[in-house]
Tab-separated table of C-alpha atoms in Angstrom:
chain	number	residue	atom	x	y	z
A	1	MET	CA	-82.155	106.954	87.800
A	2	ASN	CA	-80.737	104.884	84.899
A	3	ARG	CA	-77.247	104.914	86.406
A	4	THR	CA	-78.582	103.716	89.755
A	5	SER	CA	-80.672	101.034	88.071
A	6	LYS	CA	-77.681	99.763	86.093
A	7	SER	CA	-75.481	99.728	89.193
A	8	TYR	CA	-78.153	97.834	91.083
A	9	GLN	CA	-78.548	95.268	88.319
A	10	LYS	CA	-74.773	94.775	88.135
A	11	ALA	CA	-74.546	94.298	91.895
A	12	LEU	CA	-77.464	91.869	91.784
A	13	ARG	CA	-75.794	89.813	89.046
A	14	CYS	CA	-72.555	89.656	91.024
A	15	ALA	CA	-74.421	88.580	94.143
A	16	CYS	CA	-76.253	85.865	92.231
A	17	MET	CA	-73.021	84.550	90.733
A	18	ALA	CA	-71.391	84.468	94.156
A	19	LEU	CA	-74.399	82.658	95.593
A	20	LEU	CA	-74.355	80.065	92.793
A	21	LEU	CA	-70.643	79.512	93.287
A	22	LEU	CA	-71.111	79.145	97.026
A	23	CYS	CA	-73.971	76.693	96.549
A	24	GLY	CA	-71.880	74.650	94.131
A	25	ILE	CA	-68.984	74.433	96.559
A	26	HIS	CA	-71.326	73.678	99.412
A	27	SER	CA	-73.089	70.960	97.438
A	28	PHE	CA	-69.787	69.372	96.385
A	29	ALA	CA	-68.542	69.208	99.972
A	30	GLN	CA	-71.843	68.159	101.479
A	31	LYS	CA	-71.624	64.722	103.151
A	32	ARG	CA	-73.511	62.763	105.772
A	33	GLU	CA	-71.773	60.977	108.606
A	34	LYS	CA	-73.436	57.708	107.633
A	35	TYR	CA	-73.612	56.359	104.096
A	36	GLU	CA	-74.341	53.156	102.192
A	37	PHE	CA	-72.461	53.588	98.907
A	38	LYS	CA	-68.882	54.495	98.062
A	39	ARG	CA	-66.813	54.573	94.868
A	40	ASN	CA	-69.903	53.728	92.775
A	41	LEU	CA	-70.456	50.487	94.693
A	42	PRO	CA	-72.583	49.481	97.692
A	43	ALA	CA	-70.530	49.510	100.895
A	44	TYR	CA	-71.554	45.865	101.377
A	45	ALA	CA	-70.123	44.785	97.991
A	46	ASP	CA	-67.947	42.103	99.606
A	47	SER	CA	-71.032	40.503	101.177
A	48	LEU	CA	-72.861	40.564	97.852
A	49	ILE	CA	-69.923	38.851	96.163
A	50	ALA	CA	-69.743	36.211	98.920
A	51	ASP	CA	-73.414	35.368	98.301
A	52	LEU	CA	-72.910	34.716	94.577
A	53	THR	CA	-72.886	30.917	94.291
A	54	TYR	CA	-73.624	30.574	90.547
A	55	PRO	CA	-75.976	27.562	90.880
A	56	LEU	CA	-76.454	27.172	87.121
A	57	ALA	CA	-72.747	27.090	86.231
A	58	TRP	CA	-71.454	23.899	84.636
A	59	GLY	CA	-70.138	21.839	87.555
A	60	ASN	CA	-72.376	23.586	90.078
A	61	SER	CA	-75.651	22.614	88.427
A	62	ASP	CA	-77.356	19.284	89.138
A	63	ILE	CA	-77.562	18.754	85.362
A	64	LYS	CA	-74.842	16.301	84.309
A	65	ASP	CA	-75.566	16.028	80.572
A	66	PHE	CA	-73.622	18.870	78.921
A	67	ASP	CA	-75.982	19.355	75.977
A	68	VAL	CA	-78.982	19.517	78.312
A	69	TRP	CA	-77.118	21.934	80.603
A	70	ARG	CA	-76.183	24.186	77.705
A	71	SER	CA	-79.800	24.351	76.558
A	72	VAL	CA	-81.113	25.151	80.055
A	73	ALA	CA	-78.354	27.666	80.806
A	74	ARG	CA	-78.739	29.379	77.440
A	75	ASN	CA	-82.470	29.738	78.033
A	76	LYS	CA	-81.721	31.346	81.412
A	77	VAL	CA	-79.446	33.881	79.704
A	78	PHE	CA	-82.189	34.737	77.211
A	79	GLU	CA	-84.680	35.022	80.056
A	80	CYS	CA	-82.443	37.587	81.786
A	81	MET	CA	-82.032	39.464	78.495
A	82	LEU	CA	-85.730	40.372	78.764
A	83	THR	CA	-87.986	40.894	75.750
A	84	PRO	CA	-86.183	40.641	72.385
A	85	PRO	CA	-86.769	43.145	69.589
A	86	PRO	CA	-89.524	41.861	67.279
A	87	PRO	CA	-88.091	40.400	64.064
A	88	PRO	CA	-88.738	42.148	60.758
A	89	THR	CA	-92.038	41.224	59.156
A	90	GLN	CA	-90.592	40.711	55.646
A	91	GLY	CA	-86.989	39.632	56.044
A	92	TYR	CA	-83.848	41.725	56.380
A	93	ASP	CA	-84.667	43.965	53.387
A	94	ALA	CA	-80.983	44.784	52.886
A	95	LYS	CA	-80.154	47.824	50.741
A	96	VAL	CA	-76.740	48.678	49.301
A	97	LEU	CA	-76.151	52.380	49.901
A	98	PHE	CA	-72.615	52.661	48.507
A	99	GLU	CA	-69.915	50.404	47.074
A	100	GLU	CA	-66.240	50.826	46.303
A	101	GLN	CA	-63.413	48.571	45.159
A	102	ARG	CA	-60.456	48.149	47.488
A	103	ASP	CA	-57.224	46.194	47.192
A	104	GLY	CA	-58.480	42.640	46.761
A	105	TYR	CA	-62.028	43.104	48.008
A	106	LYS	CA	-65.202	45.157	47.646
A	107	ALA	CA	-66.484	47.408	50.415
A	108	ARG	CA	-70.197	48.081	50.785
A	109	LYS	CA	-72.248	50.238	53.055
A	110	ILE	CA	-75.622	48.628	53.597
A	111	GLU	CA	-78.737	49.131	55.648
A	112	ILE	CA	-80.557	46.074	56.960
A	113	ARG	CA	-83.775	45.668	58.877
A	114	LEU	CA	-82.889	43.620	61.947
A	115	SER	CA	-86.164	44.399	63.720
A	116	ARG	CA	-89.641	45.689	63.048
A	117	TYR	CA	-88.562	48.712	65.094
A	118	TYR	CA	-85.413	49.799	63.260
A	119	THR	CA	-82.926	49.441	60.423
A	120	VAL	CA	-79.209	49.101	61.104
A	121	PRO	CA	-76.303	50.634	59.129
A	122	ALA	CA	-73.442	48.217	58.484
A	123	TYR	CA	-70.326	47.670	56.403
A	124	VAL	CA	-69.589	44.481	54.449
A	125	LEU	CA	-66.287	43.514	52.847
A	126	ILE	CA	-66.305	40.818	50.140
A	127	PRO	CA	-63.069	39.327	48.766
A	128	ASP	CA	-62.520	39.284	45.018
A	129	GLY	CA	-62.835	35.903	43.362
A	130	LYS	CA	-65.210	32.998	43.559
A	131	GLY	CA	-66.978	32.274	46.830
A	132	PRO	CA	-68.539	31.257	49.002
A	133	PHE	CA	-65.996	32.512	51.534
A	134	PRO	CA	-65.562	32.042	55.265
A	135	ALA	CA	-66.901	35.052	57.157
A	136	VAL	CA	-66.329	37.028	60.340
A	137	ASN	CA	-68.685	39.280	62.279
A	138	ALA	CA	-66.345	42.065	63.455
A	139	LEU	CA	-67.762	43.603	66.630
A	140	HIS	CA	-66.678	47.109	67.566
A	141	ASP	CA	-65.484	48.318	70.961
A	142	HIS	CA	-66.932	50.737	73.523
A	143	GLY	CA	-64.036	53.019	74.446
A	144	ALA	CA	-66.433	55.601	75.931
A	145	HIS	CA	-66.413	56.902	72.355
A	146	LEU	CA	-69.811	56.650	70.702
A	147	PHE	CA	-69.384	58.871	67.631
A	148	ILE	CA	-68.258	55.919	65.507
A	149	GLY	CA	-69.100	52.202	65.695
A	150	LYS	CA	-68.635	49.992	62.629
A	151	GLU	CA	-65.981	52.469	61.478
A	152	LYS	CA	-63.742	51.255	64.304
A	153	MET	CA	-63.491	47.831	62.629
A	154	ILE	CA	-63.692	48.673	58.921
A	155	ARG	CA	-62.131	51.693	57.219
A	156	PRO	CA	-64.929	54.169	56.432
A	157	LEU	CA	-66.143	54.286	52.851
A	158	ALA	CA	-65.697	57.371	50.706
A	159	CYS	CA	-69.374	58.238	51.134
A	160	GLU	CA	-68.793	59.152	54.775
A	161	ASP	CA	-68.255	62.643	56.111
A	162	THR	CA	-64.601	63.682	56.461
A	163	THR	CA	-65.143	64.102	60.212
A	164	VAL	CA	-66.112	60.431	60.481
A	165	ILE	CA	-63.115	59.320	58.407
A	166	LYS	CA	-60.686	61.410	60.452
A	167	ASP	CA	-62.151	60.206	63.726
A	168	ALA	CA	-61.965	56.554	62.644
A	169	ASP	CA	-58.349	56.887	61.505
A	170	GLU	CA	-57.415	58.393	64.850
A	171	TRP	CA	-59.235	55.622	66.716
A	172	ALA	CA	-57.535	52.910	64.673
A	173	ALA	CA	-54.142	54.513	65.340
A	174	ASN	CA	-54.835	54.648	69.073
A	175	LEU	CA	-56.280	51.185	69.767
A	176	TYR	CA	-55.360	49.060	66.737
A	177	GLU	CA	-51.878	50.355	65.803
A	178	GLY	CA	-53.260	52.012	62.679
A	179	GLN	CA	-54.737	48.893	61.091
A	180	TYR	CA	-58.438	48.214	60.564
A	181	LEU	CA	-58.981	44.628	61.700
A	182	GLY	CA	-61.901	44.091	59.326
A	183	ASP	CA	-59.945	45.187	56.255
A	184	TYR	CA	-57.019	43.027	57.359
A	185	LEU	CA	-59.252	39.951	57.485
A	186	ALA	CA	-60.875	40.771	54.129
A	187	LYS	CA	-57.457	41.025	52.448
A	188	ASN	CA	-56.855	37.504	53.693
A	189	GLY	CA	-59.980	35.976	52.172
A	190	PHE	CA	-62.791	36.516	54.693
A	191	VAL	CA	-66.133	38.210	54.156
A	192	VAL	CA	-66.352	40.724	57.001
A	193	PHE	CA	-69.518	42.237	58.453
A	194	SER	CA	-69.641	45.030	61.021
A	195	ALA	CA	-72.706	46.924	62.262
A	196	ASP	CA	-73.298	49.807	64.651
A	197	ALA	CA	-74.427	48.695	68.100
A	198	PRO	CA	-77.322	50.630	69.679
A	199	MET	CA	-76.045	54.068	70.820
A	200	TRP	CA	-72.963	54.025	68.552
A	201	GLY	CA	-72.317	55.642	65.187
A	202	GLU	CA	-75.475	56.118	63.145
A	203	ARG	CA	-77.573	54.557	65.913
A	204	GLY	CA	-76.655	57.267	68.412
A	205	GLN	CA	-78.431	60.264	69.925
A	206	MET	CA	-80.028	63.008	67.860
A	207	GLU	CA	-78.319	65.527	70.148
A	208	GLY	CA	-74.893	64.016	69.503
A	209	PRO	CA	-72.938	61.352	71.421
A	210	ASN	CA	-72.736	61.771	75.182
A	211	ARG	CA	-71.268	58.931	77.235
A	212	ASP	CA	-72.935	60.231	80.392
A	213	ARG	CA	-76.347	59.742	78.774
A	214	TYR	CA	-75.777	56.068	77.982
A	215	ASP	CA	-76.661	54.804	81.454
A	216	MET	CA	-79.697	57.105	81.678
A	217	ILE	CA	-81.027	55.853	78.353
A	218	ALA	CA	-80.324	52.241	79.360
A	219	GLY	CA	-82.320	52.818	82.548
A	220	ASN	CA	-85.164	54.350	80.569
A	221	MET	CA	-85.167	51.361	78.218
A	222	MET	CA	-85.779	49.116	81.203
A	223	MET	CA	-88.955	51.102	81.867
A	224	TYR	CA	-90.260	49.551	78.625
A	225	GLY	CA	-89.331	46.080	79.867
A	226	ILE	CA	-86.281	45.779	77.603
A	227	ASP	CA	-82.521	45.839	78.156
A	228	LEU	CA	-80.184	47.993	76.022
A	229	SER	CA	-77.203	45.664	76.397
A	230	ALA	CA	-79.409	42.709	75.473
A	231	TYR	CA	-80.581	44.540	72.353
A	232	MET	CA	-76.918	44.778	71.338
A	233	THR	CA	-76.538	40.999	71.725
A	234	TYR	CA	-79.856	40.252	70.015
A	235	ASP	CA	-78.710	42.414	67.092
A	236	ASP	CA	-75.350	40.621	66.970
A	237	ILE	CA	-77.222	37.317	66.664
A	238	ALA	CA	-79.543	38.693	63.966
A	239	GLY	CA	-76.617	40.294	62.119
A	240	THR	CA	-74.872	36.927	62.058
A	241	GLU	CA	-78.009	35.338	60.627
A	242	TYR	CA	-77.993	37.967	57.877
A	243	LEU	CA	-74.308	37.264	57.243
A	244	ALA	CA	-75.081	33.547	56.905
A	245	SER	CA	-77.799	34.353	54.337
A	246	MET	CA	-75.423	36.181	51.984
A	247	PRO	CA	-74.685	34.199	48.779
A	248	GLU	CA	-70.991	35.095	49.091
A	249	VAL	CA	-70.756	33.418	52.520
A	250	ASP	CA	-70.235	29.790	53.494
A	251	ALA	CA	-72.724	29.596	56.373
A	252	THR	CA	-70.840	26.660	57.911
A	253	ARG	CA	-67.682	28.735	58.408
A	254	ILE	CA	-68.562	31.892	60.354
A	255	GLY	CA	-66.528	33.373	63.187
A	256	CYS	CA	-66.637	36.539	65.272
A	257	THR	CA	-64.081	38.781	66.906
A	258	GLY	CA	-63.639	42.062	68.726
A	259	CYS	CA	-61.606	44.021	71.229
A	260	SER	CA	-62.819	45.351	74.591
A	261	MET	CA	-66.637	45.523	74.441
A	262	GLY	CA	-66.254	43.895	71.036
A	263	ALA	CA	-64.560	40.954	72.802
A	264	TYR	CA	-67.457	40.738	75.262
A	265	ARG	CA	-69.828	40.738	72.288
A	266	ALA	CA	-67.730	38.047	70.582
A	267	TRP	CA	-67.869	35.495	73.395
A	268	MET	CA	-71.514	36.292	74.117
A	269	LEU	CA	-72.349	35.722	70.463
A	270	SER	CA	-70.288	32.516	70.422
A	271	ALA	CA	-72.185	31.306	73.485
A	272	LEU	CA	-75.663	32.091	72.162
A	273	SER	CA	-75.521	31.538	68.397
A	274	ASP	CA	-75.060	28.147	66.751
A	275	ARG	CA	-73.997	29.982	63.584
A	276	ILE	CA	-70.646	30.860	65.145
A	277	LYS	CA	-67.981	28.178	64.721
A	278	ALA	CA	-65.015	30.069	66.224
A	279	GLY	CA	-64.670	33.216	68.335
A	280	ALA	CA	-61.709	35.455	69.204
A	281	ALA	CA	-61.928	37.899	72.130
A	282	ILE	CA	-59.212	40.489	72.829
A	283	CYS	CA	-59.209	42.196	76.246
A	284	TRP	CA	-62.531	41.283	77.870
A	285	MET	CA	-62.737	38.465	80.370
A	286	VAL	CA	-62.822	38.534	84.161
A	287	THR	CA	-64.675	37.180	87.187
A	288	THR	CA	-67.232	39.237	89.087
A	289	ASP	CA	-65.442	38.897	92.447
A	290	GLU	CA	-62.528	40.877	90.989
A	291	GLN	CA	-64.472	43.180	88.685
A	292	MET	CA	-66.967	44.400	91.287
A	293	SER	CA	-64.782	44.573	94.405
A	294	PHE	CA	-63.008	47.437	96.195
A	295	ASN	CA	-59.623	45.872	95.467
A	296	TYR	CA	-58.829	48.133	92.529
A	297	LYS	CA	-59.025	51.889	92.061
A	298	ARG	CA	-61.327	52.083	89.069
A	299	THR	CA	-63.876	54.747	88.232
A	300	GLU	CA	-66.082	52.264	86.347
A	301	ASN	CA	-66.602	48.638	87.294
A	302	GLY	CA	-69.089	47.413	84.742
A	303	GLY	CA	-72.175	49.280	83.729
A	304	PHE	CA	-75.178	48.837	81.494
A	305	ALA	CA	-73.098	47.920	78.434
A	306	ASN	CA	-72.723	44.371	79.779
A	307	CYS	CA	-75.591	44.049	82.239
A	308	PHE	CA	-78.469	41.569	82.031
A	309	PRO	CA	-80.855	41.820	85.008
A	310	GLY	CA	-80.402	39.035	87.547
A	311	LEU	CA	-78.025	36.925	85.452
A	312	ARG	CA	-75.186	37.095	87.975
A	313	ARG	CA	-77.367	35.213	90.445
A	314	TRP	CA	-77.095	32.220	88.117
A	315	MET	CA	-73.755	32.359	86.289
A	316	ASP	CA	-70.569	34.399	86.128
A	317	TYR	CA	-68.952	35.672	82.912
A	318	PRO	CA	-66.723	32.608	82.295
A	319	HIS	CA	-69.682	30.296	82.934
A	320	ILE	CA	-71.653	32.072	80.224
A	321	ALA	CA	-68.681	32.017	77.851
A	322	SER	CA	-68.501	28.262	78.516
A	323	LEU	CA	-71.796	27.867	76.661
A	324	ALA	CA	-69.584	28.117	73.558
A	325	CYS	CA	-67.868	24.833	74.438
A	326	PRO	CA	-66.668	22.812	72.499
A	327	LYS	CA	-66.201	25.509	69.828
A	328	ALA	CA	-62.749	26.851	69.038
A	329	MET	CA	-62.233	29.993	71.143
A	330	LEU	CA	-59.309	32.385	71.574
A	331	PHE	CA	-59.002	34.759	74.536
A	332	ILE	CA	-56.157	37.270	74.895
A	333	ASN	CA	-55.906	39.709	77.803
A	334	GLY	CA	-53.167	42.159	78.769
A	335	SER	CA	-51.147	42.077	81.978
A	336	GLN	CA	-51.070	45.897	81.867
A	337	ASP	CA	-54.823	46.182	81.280
A	338	LYS	CA	-56.212	48.351	84.091
A	339	LEU	CA	-59.806	47.391	83.304
A	340	PHE	CA	-59.385	43.654	83.865
A	341	PRO	CA	-57.202	42.600	86.816
A	342	VAL	CA	-54.945	39.662	86.016
A	343	ALA	CA	-56.216	37.772	89.066
A	344	GLY	CA	-59.761	37.864	87.686
A	345	VAL	CA	-58.600	36.974	84.183
A	346	GLU	CA	-56.663	33.940	85.427
A	347	LYS	CA	-59.634	32.725	87.464
A	348	ALA	CA	-61.933	33.093	84.466
A	349	PHE	CA	-59.524	31.266	82.158
A	350	ALA	CA	-59.212	28.401	84.680
A	351	ILE	CA	-63.017	28.051	84.915
A	352	MET	CA	-63.361	27.876	81.142
A	353	HIS	CA	-60.554	25.351	80.787
A	354	GLU	CA	-62.276	23.098	83.314
A	355	THR	CA	-65.388	23.172	81.133
A	356	TRP	CA	-63.587	22.455	77.866
A	357	LYS	CA	-61.572	19.692	79.594
A	358	SER	CA	-64.771	18.082	80.834
A	359	GLN	CA	-65.871	17.737	77.203
A	360	GLY	CA	-62.509	16.494	75.934
A	361	ALA	CA	-62.019	19.706	73.971
A	362	ASP	CA	-59.407	21.676	75.930
A	363	ASP	CA	-57.176	21.848	72.866
A	364	ARG	CA	-59.850	24.042	71.261
A	365	LEU	CA	-59.687	26.706	73.976
A	366	GLU	CA	-56.712	29.064	73.729
A	367	THR	CA	-56.183	31.562	76.571
A	368	GLU	CA	-53.224	33.915	76.745
A	369	ILE	CA	-52.082	36.864	78.858
A	370	TRP	CA	-49.754	39.194	76.980
A	371	ASP	CA	-47.558	42.008	78.232
A	372	MET	CA	-49.729	44.783	76.832
A	373	PRO	CA	-52.321	47.354	77.937
A	374	HIS	CA	-55.994	47.437	76.936
A	375	SER	CA	-55.510	47.337	73.164
A	376	CYS	CA	-55.504	45.221	70.001
A	377	PRO	CA	-52.042	45.666	68.473
A	378	LEU	CA	-50.882	44.308	65.117
A	379	ARG	CA	-49.490	41.113	66.630
A	380	ALA	CA	-52.857	40.385	68.263
A	381	GLN	CA	-54.586	40.906	64.924
A	382	GLN	CA	-52.107	38.508	63.314
A	383	ARG	CA	-52.898	36.006	66.070
A	384	VAL	CA	-56.634	36.356	65.356
A	385	LEU	CA	-56.064	35.855	61.617
A	386	ASP	CA	-53.989	32.716	62.212
A	387	PHE	CA	-56.672	31.398	64.568
A	388	PHE	CA	-59.414	31.883	61.985
A	389	LYS	CA	-57.297	30.360	59.227
A	390	ARG	CA	-56.885	27.220	61.331
A	391	ASN	CA	-60.515	26.996	62.361
A	392	LEU	CA	-62.573	28.436	59.486
A	393	LEU	CA	-60.678	27.572	56.330
A	394	PRO	CA	-61.524	24.203	54.779
A	395	THR	CA	-59.176	21.366	55.595
A	396	LEU	CA	-57.573	20.022	52.443
A	397	THR	CA	-57.600	16.273	51.971
A	398	LYS	CA	-54.665	14.375	50.539
A	399	GLY	CA	-54.179	15.011	46.843
A	400	GLU	CA	-56.030	18.368	46.771
């Protein structure tokens, strides 16, 4: 009786496993003759692109006064960013959690209240000596790697778990040729601030980081009438305001920089915050007609990390970046970068140059395409440092 029962149960388990395997194969191969989407895009993507006329772009808009245009266009961007997070009721309430001395500068881990809803972990580097100093908001990348955020830009402090430190060192070696951009800038006299974006580092998921969950959570956020990508930008603006409030910082000399998603954040912040005087973006600029077409074999074309509802019906990426005009801006993209086709990069650069030229400020826009993949190597970091030295350090008068 027992032997028969055990044999039956074993046979039943085997049958169930075979059925599950068969269903999985069947489901994977299951297709309909007609369809409307392919390769993560609508089959009519080319028609959608053809209908994008960007009526609010500078040069397309009926508004001829640049300052008026910038105000109207900026308001449209904020409108598409949906409801902002409510500001804190009693200021930033910044707390120093840990501090250590490094070679020529102090490193602090802080926690600041950027909204009534949440506090944000961040790192701050402060040069030794007498301030106030010029400052840079260092904006971390995406990389489909959410376990660390601020630690991608600034070397983790000793208070962090060894797993975090090891992960950050490996990330820096992979994307930044082993150098932390934030520490590099601090050694050269800049206060550097870097905070976790929503979903990264200590603002991630309780269950642990899962890239596949990002889009689901972003969709759920929209059910509350808010946009996850916009929250990242709102926080970048608020973080810059906190940076400007620090006694060690000269609020008239603040810049921002980043690579990949950090570059996107840098030109968005430059476009939307009057605090920013100069911005440097490494490996993130393109036009929608190239980014969202079938011309390139990519598994991901955009996504919620840089999506504001409806904004593309008004302006393209370079049009939005042009809101930063006439600020000093540096854009570097790679000819071997598989995420941003050179054709789209060149179009975007040309659009921005037309804007800066129209305001007699083309010498303040620097756009370059280097022979490199999607990365921020040492020479790019040197280029960023030189750019900030020229545009954020005080100009000495004769005799000084």
